[in-house]
Short mmCIF file of C-alpha atoms in Angstrom, two decimals:
data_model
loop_
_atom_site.label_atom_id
_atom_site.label_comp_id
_atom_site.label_asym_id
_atom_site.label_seq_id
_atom_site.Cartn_x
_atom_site.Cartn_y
_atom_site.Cartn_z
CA UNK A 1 1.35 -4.64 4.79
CA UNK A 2 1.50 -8.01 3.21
CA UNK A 3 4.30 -8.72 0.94
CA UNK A 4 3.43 -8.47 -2.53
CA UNK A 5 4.03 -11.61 -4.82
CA UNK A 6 6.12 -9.86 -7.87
CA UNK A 7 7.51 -6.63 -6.58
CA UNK A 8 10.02 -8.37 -4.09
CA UNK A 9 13.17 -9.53 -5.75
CA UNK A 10 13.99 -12.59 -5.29
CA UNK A 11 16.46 -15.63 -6.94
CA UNK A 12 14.02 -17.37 -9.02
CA UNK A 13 15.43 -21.37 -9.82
CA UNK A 14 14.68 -23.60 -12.80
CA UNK A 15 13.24 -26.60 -10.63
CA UNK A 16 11.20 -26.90 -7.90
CA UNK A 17 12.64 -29.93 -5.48
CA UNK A 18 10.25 -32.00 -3.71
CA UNK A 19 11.51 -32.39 -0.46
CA UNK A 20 14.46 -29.63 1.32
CA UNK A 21 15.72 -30.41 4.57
CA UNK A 22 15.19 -27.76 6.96
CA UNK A 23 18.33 -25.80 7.24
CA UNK A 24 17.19 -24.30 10.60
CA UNK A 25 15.39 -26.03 13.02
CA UNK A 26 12.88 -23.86 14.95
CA UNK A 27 9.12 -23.55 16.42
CA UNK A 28 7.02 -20.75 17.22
CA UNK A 29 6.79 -19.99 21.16
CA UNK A 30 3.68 -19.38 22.98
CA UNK A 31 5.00 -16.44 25.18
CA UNK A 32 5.94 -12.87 23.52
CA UNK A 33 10.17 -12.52 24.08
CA UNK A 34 11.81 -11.25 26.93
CA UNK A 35 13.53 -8.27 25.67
CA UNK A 36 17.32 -8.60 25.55
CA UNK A 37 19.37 -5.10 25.34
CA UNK A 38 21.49 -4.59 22.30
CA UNK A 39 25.14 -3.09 22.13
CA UNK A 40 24.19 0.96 21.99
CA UNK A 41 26.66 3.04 19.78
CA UNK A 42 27.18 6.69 20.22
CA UNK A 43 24.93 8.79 18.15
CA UNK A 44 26.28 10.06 14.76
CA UNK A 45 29.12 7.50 14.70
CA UNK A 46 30.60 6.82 11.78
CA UNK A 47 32.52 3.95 10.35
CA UNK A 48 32.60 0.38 10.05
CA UNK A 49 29.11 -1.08 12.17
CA UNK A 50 29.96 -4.76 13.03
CA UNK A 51 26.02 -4.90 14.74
CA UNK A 52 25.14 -6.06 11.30
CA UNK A 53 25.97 -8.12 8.40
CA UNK A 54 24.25 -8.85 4.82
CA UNK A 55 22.91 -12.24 4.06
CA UNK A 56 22.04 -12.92 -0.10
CA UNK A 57 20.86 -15.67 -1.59
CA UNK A 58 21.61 -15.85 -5.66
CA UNK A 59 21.58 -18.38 -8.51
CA UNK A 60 22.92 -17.98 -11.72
CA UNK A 61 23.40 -13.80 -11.34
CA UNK A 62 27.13 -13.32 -11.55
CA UNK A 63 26.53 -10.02 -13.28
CA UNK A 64 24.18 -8.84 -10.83
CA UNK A 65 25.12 -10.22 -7.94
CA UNK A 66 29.36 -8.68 -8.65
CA UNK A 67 27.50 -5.24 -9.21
CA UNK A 68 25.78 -5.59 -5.71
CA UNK A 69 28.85 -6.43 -4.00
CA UNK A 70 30.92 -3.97 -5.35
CA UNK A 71 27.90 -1.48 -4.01
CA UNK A 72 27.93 -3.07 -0.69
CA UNK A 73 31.46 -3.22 -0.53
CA UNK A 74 31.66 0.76 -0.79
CA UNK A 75 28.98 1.52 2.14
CA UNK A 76 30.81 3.04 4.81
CA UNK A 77 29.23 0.56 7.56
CA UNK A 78 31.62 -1.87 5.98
CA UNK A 79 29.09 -4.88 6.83
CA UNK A 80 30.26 -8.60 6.31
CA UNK A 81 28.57 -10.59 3.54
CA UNK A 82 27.87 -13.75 2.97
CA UNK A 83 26.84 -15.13 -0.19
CA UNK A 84 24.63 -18.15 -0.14
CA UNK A 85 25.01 -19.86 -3.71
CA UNK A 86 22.15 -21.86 -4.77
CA UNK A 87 23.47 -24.27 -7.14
CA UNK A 88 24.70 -21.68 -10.00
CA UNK A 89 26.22 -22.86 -13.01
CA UNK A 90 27.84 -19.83 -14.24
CA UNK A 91 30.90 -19.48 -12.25
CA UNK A 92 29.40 -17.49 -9.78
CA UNK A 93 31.04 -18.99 -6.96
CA UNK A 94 34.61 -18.52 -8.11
CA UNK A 95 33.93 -15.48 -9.86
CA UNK A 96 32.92 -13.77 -5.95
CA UNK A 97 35.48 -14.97 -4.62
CA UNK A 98 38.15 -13.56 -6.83
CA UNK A 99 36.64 -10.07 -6.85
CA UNK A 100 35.90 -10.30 -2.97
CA UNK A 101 37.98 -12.37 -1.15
CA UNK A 102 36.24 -10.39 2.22
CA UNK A 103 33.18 -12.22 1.32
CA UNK A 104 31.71 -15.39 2.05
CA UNK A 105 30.33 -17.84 0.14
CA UNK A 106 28.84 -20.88 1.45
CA UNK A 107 27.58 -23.64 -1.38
CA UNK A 108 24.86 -25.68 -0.11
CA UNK A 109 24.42 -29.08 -1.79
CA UNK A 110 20.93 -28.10 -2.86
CA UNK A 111 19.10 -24.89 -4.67
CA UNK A 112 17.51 -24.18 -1.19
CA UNK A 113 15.31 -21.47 -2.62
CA UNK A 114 14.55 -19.11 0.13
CA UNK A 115 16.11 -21.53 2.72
CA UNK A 116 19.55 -20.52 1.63
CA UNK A 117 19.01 -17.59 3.82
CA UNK A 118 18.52 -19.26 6.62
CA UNK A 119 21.74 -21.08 6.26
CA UNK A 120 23.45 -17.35 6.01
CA UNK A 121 21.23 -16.22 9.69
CA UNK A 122 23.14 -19.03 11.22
CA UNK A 123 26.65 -18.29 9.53
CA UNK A 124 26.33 -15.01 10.78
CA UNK A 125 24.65 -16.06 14.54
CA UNK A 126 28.00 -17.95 14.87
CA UNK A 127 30.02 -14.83 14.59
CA UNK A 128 27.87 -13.00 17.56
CA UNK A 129 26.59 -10.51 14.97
CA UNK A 130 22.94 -9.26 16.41
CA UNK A 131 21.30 -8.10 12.80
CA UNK A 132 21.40 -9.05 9.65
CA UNK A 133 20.35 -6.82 6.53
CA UNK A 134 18.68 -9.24 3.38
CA UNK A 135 19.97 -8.29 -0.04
CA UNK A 136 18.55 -10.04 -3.08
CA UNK A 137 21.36 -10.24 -5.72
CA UNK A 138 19.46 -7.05 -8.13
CA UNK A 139 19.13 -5.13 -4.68
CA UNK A 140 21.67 -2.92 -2.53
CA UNK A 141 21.13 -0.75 0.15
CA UNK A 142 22.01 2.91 0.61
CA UNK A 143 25.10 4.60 2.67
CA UNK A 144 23.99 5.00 6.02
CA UNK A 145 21.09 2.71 5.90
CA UNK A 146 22.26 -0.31 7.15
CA UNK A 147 24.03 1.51 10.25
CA UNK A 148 20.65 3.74 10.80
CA UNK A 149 18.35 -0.72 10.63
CA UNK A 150 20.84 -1.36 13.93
CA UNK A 151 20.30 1.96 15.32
CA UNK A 152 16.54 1.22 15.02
CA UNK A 153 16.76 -2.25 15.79
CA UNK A 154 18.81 -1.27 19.45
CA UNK A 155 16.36 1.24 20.12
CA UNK A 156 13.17 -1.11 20.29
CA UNK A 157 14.15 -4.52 21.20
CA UNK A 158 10.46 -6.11 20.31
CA UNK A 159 10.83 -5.22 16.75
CA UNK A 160 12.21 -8.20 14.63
CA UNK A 161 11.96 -6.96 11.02
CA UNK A 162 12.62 -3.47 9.31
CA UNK A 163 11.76 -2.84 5.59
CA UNK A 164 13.48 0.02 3.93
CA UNK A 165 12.01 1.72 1.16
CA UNK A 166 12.70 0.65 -2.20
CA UNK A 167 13.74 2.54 -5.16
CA UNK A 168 13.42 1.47 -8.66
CA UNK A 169 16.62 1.49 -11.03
CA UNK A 170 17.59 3.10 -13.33
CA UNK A 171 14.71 5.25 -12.71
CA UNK A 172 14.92 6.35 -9.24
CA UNK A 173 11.36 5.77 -8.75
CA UNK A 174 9.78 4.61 -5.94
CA UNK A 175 8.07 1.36 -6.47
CA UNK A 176 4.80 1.04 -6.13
CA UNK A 177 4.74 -0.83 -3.24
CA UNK A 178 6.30 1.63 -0.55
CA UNK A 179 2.81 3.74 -0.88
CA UNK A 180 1.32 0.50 0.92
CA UNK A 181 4.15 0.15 3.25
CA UNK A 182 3.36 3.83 4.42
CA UNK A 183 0.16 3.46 4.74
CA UNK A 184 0.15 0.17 6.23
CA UNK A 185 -3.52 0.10 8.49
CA UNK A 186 -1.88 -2.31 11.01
CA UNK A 187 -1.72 -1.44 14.69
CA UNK A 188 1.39 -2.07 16.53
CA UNK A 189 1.50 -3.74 20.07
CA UNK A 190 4.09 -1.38 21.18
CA UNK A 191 5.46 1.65 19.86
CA UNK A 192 7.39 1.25 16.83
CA UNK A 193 9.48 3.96 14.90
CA UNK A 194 7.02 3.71 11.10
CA UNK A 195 4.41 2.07 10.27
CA UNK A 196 3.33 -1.07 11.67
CA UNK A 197 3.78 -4.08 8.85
CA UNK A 198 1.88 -7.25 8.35
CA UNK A 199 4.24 -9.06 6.02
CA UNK A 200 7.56 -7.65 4.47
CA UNK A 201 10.07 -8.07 1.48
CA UNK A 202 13.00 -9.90 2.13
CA UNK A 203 15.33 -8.45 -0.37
CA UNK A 204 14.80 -4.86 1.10
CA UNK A 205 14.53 -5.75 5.01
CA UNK A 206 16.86 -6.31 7.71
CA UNK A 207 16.24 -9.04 10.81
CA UNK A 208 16.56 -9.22 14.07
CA UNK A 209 18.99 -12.58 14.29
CA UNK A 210 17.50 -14.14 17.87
CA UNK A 211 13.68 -13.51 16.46
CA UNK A 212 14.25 -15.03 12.85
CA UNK A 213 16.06 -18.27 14.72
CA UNK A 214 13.34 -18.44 17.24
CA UNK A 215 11.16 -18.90 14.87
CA UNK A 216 13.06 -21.19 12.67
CA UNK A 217 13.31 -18.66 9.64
CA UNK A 218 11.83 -18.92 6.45
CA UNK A 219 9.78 -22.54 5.58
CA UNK A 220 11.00 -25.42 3.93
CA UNK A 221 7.67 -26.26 2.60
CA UNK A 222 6.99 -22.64 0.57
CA UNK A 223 10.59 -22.73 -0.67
CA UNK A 224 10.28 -19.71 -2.50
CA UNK A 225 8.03 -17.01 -3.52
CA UNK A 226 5.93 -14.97 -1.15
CA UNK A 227 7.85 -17.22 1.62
CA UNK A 228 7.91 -13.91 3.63
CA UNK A 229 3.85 -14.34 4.57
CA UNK A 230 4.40 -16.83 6.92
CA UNK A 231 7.50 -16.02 8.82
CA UNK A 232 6.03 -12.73 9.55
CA UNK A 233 2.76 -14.33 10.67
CA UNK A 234 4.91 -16.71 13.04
CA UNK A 235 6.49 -13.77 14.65
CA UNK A 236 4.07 -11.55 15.45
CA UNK A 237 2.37 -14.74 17.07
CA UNK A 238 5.79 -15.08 19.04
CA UNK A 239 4.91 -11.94 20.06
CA UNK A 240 7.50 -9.59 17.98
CA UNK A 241 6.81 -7.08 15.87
CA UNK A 242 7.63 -5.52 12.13
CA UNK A 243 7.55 -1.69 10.52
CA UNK A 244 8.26 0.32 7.83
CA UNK A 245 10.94 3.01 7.77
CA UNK A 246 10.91 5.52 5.50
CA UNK A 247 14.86 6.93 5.97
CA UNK A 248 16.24 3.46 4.84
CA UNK A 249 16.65 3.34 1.03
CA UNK A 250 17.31 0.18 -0.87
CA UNK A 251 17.53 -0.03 -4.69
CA UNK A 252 16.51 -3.04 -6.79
CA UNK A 253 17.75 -2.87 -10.29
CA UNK A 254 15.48 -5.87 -11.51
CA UNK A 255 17.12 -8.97 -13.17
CA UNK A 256 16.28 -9.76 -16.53
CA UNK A 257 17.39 -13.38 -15.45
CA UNK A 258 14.31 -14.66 -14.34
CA UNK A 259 11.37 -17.26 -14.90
CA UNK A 260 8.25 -14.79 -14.69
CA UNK A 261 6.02 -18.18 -15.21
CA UNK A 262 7.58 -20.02 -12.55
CA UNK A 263 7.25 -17.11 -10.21
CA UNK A 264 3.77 -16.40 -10.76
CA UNK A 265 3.09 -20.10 -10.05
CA UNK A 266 4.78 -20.34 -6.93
CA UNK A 267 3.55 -17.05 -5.81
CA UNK A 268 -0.10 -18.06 -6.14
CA UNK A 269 0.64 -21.38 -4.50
CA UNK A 270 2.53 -20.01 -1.29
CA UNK A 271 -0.35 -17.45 -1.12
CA UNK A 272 -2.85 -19.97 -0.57
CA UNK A 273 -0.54 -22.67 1.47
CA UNK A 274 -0.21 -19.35 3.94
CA UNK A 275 -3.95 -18.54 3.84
CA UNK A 276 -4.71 -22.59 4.64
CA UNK A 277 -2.08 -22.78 6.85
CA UNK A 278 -2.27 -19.97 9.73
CA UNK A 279 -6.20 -18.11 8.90
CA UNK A 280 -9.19 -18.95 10.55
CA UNK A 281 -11.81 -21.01 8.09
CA UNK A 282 -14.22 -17.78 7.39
CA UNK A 283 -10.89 -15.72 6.45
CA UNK A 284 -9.24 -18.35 5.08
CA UNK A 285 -12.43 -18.93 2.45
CA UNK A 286 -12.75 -15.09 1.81
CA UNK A 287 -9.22 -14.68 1.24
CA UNK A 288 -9.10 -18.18 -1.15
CA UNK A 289 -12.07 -16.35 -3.05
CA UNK A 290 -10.22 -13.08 -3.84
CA UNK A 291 -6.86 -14.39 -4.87
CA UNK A 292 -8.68 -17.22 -6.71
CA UNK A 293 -11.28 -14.53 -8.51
CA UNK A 294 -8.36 -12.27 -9.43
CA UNK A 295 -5.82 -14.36 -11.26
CA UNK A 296 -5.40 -13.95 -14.27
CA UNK A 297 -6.61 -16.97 -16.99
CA UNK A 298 -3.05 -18.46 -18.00
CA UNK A 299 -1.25 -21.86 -17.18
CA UNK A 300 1.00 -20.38 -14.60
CA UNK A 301 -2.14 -19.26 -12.95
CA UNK A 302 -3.92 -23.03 -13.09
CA UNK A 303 -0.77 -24.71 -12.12
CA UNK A 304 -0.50 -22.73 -9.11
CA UNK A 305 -3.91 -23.28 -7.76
CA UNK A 306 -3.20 -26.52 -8.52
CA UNK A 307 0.12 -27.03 -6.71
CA UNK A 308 -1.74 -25.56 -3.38
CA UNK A 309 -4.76 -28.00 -4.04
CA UNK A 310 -2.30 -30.88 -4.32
CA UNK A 311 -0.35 -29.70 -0.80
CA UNK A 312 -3.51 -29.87 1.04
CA UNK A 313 -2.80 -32.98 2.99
CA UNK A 314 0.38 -31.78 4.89
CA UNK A 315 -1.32 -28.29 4.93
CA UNK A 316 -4.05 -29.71 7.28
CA UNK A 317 -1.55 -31.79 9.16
CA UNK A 318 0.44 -28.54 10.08
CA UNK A 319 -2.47 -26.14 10.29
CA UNK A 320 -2.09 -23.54 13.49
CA UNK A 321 -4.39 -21.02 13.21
CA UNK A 322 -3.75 -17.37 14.25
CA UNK A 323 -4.49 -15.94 17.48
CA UNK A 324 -7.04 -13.16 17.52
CA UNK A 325 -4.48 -10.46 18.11
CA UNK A 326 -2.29 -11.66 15.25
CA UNK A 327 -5.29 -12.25 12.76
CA UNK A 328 -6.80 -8.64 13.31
CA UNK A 329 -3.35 -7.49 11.28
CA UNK A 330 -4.47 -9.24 8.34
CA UNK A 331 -7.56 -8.96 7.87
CA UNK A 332 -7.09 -5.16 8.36
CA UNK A 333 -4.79 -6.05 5.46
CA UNK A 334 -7.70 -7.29 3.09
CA UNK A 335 -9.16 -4.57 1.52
CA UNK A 336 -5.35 -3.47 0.48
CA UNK A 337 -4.59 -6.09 -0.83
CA UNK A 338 -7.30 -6.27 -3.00
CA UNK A 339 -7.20 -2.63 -4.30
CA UNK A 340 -3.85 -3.55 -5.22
CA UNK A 341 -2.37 -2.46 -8.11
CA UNK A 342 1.25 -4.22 -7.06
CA UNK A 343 0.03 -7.41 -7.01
CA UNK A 344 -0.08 -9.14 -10.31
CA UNK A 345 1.96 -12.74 -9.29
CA UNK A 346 5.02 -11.69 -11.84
CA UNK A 347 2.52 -11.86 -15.55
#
């Protein structure tokens, strides 16, 4: 299941910056991971579960982002949070850390986009903690779930990501993406406890900490928006793997603090950077047709095409190309994504 452009929350900034250092350094190896066993804990425990912590990246959010940590802090795993503050100018900072002082907030210099989570991964890698749980700052996760992600996480030490489903708020709806999770067509390598995934959504998905760093986490150059694409695509190559578990819960109360232009634009663009970047040139045109055929006519739309023509250069100085085992999973993927109804690049 490739990760939709507009369902996944995410931090959306004002600017776009040209250039982002790469806040964790990282390549894709050419040999699938040894598997390393994890700390077991006895089944049914209860309690605080220091196996995983919560990484989320916000900007400009203090409403939401106090309502998620107040959720978080009243899960009975008890997990430590950091907050990774992307530039906010609305007393975010200050305002988290005198409502909870447990929590961590790092400031990086720059809006780092999706980066800043990557920045968290290694916050928490320095503590020893094995997992780490994503929350977007509209997005919590339910009691139970997080310890239930490490319990599923010790259990199969080749899989790197786990996507909860996710629950719509204040409707308590499912959204409409978790049908496509479940039904994912992709074949797993090795036995996996859901559905095999292609792709994932970061705000509703835990990690595996050593697979995200070995693979240097989420680009620089896509930033934000649909940044998951590639990461996944980089570690199934490294030879881990990715499902869907349908006894996690996470909700997403959607932000009304957003830039649905912006988001669309980047979406499209990150789309087709992935599709150039890691597809073979006969998928890579198919797949270029449908998203380009689909889009709707508005600016957003052009300027995103146009953003991915105008990346070409380093796109075709960086191109690595899938192997065969790794490309099967998406192009079984094609056909759902273009029945689609979940993917509409935020217009």
């Amino acid at each position: 299941m490739t990760a939709p452009r507009t369902p996944a929350p995410e931090t959306v900034p004002e600017t776009v910056p040209e250039a982002v250092p790469e806040a964790v350094p990282g390549a894709v190896p050419r040999s699938a991971p040894a598997p390393v066993p994890a700390p077991q804990r006895p089944e049914g425990a209860t309690g605080p579960d220091d196996r995983i912590a919560v990484v989320i990246i916000t900007r400009d959010r203090r409403v939401e982002l106090l309502r998620t940590l107040d959720r978080l802090a009243a899960l009975p795993e008890r997990p430590h949070v950091v907050v990774v503050d992307n530039g906010s100018g609305d007393g975010t900072a200050a305002a988290v850390r005198a409502a909870h002082p447990d929590v961590e907030v790092l400031e990086p210099r720059a809006n780092l986009g999706a980066v800043g989570r990557n920045v968290g991964v290694e916050h928490v890698a320095r503590r020893g903690t094995p997992y780490v749980a994503f929350c977007d700052d509209d997005t919590w996760w339910d009691p139970g779930s997080l310890r239930r992600v490490a319990d599923a996480l010790d259990a199969h030490p080749r899989l790197a990501v786990v996507t909860a489903r996710i629950v719509v708020e204040p409707a308590g709806t499912e959204d409409p993406i978790v049908r496509e999770l479940r039904d994912s067509p992709v074949r797993p390598s090795v036995p996996l406890p859901g559905p095999a995934l292609g792709s994932f959504l970061a705000g509703a998905s835990a990690v595996r900490v050593r697979a995200f760093r070995e693979v240097g986490g989420f680009s620089h150059r896509l930033w934000l928006g649909g940044e998951e694409e590639l990461l996944a695509a980089d570690l199934a190559t490294a030879g881990w793997e990715l499902c869907y578990l349908e006894d996690l819960t996470v909700h997403h109360a959607a932000s009304l603090v957003r830039d649905r232009q912006s988001r669309a634009r980047e979406g499209i663009r990150n789309t087709l950077w992935f599709t150039w970047l890691r597809r073979p040139v006969a998928a890579a045109l198919r797949r270029t047709w449908t998203v380009v055929r689909g889009l709707p006519r508005t600016r957003a739309a052009a300027l995103g095409v146009l953003d991915a023509v105008r990346g070409l250069p380093w796109v075709l100085r960086e191109r690595r190309t899938l192997p065969p085992r790794v490309e099967a999973r998406f192009r079984a993927l094609e056909e759902p994504q273009r029945r689609s109804a979940a993917r509409r690049y935020g217009i």
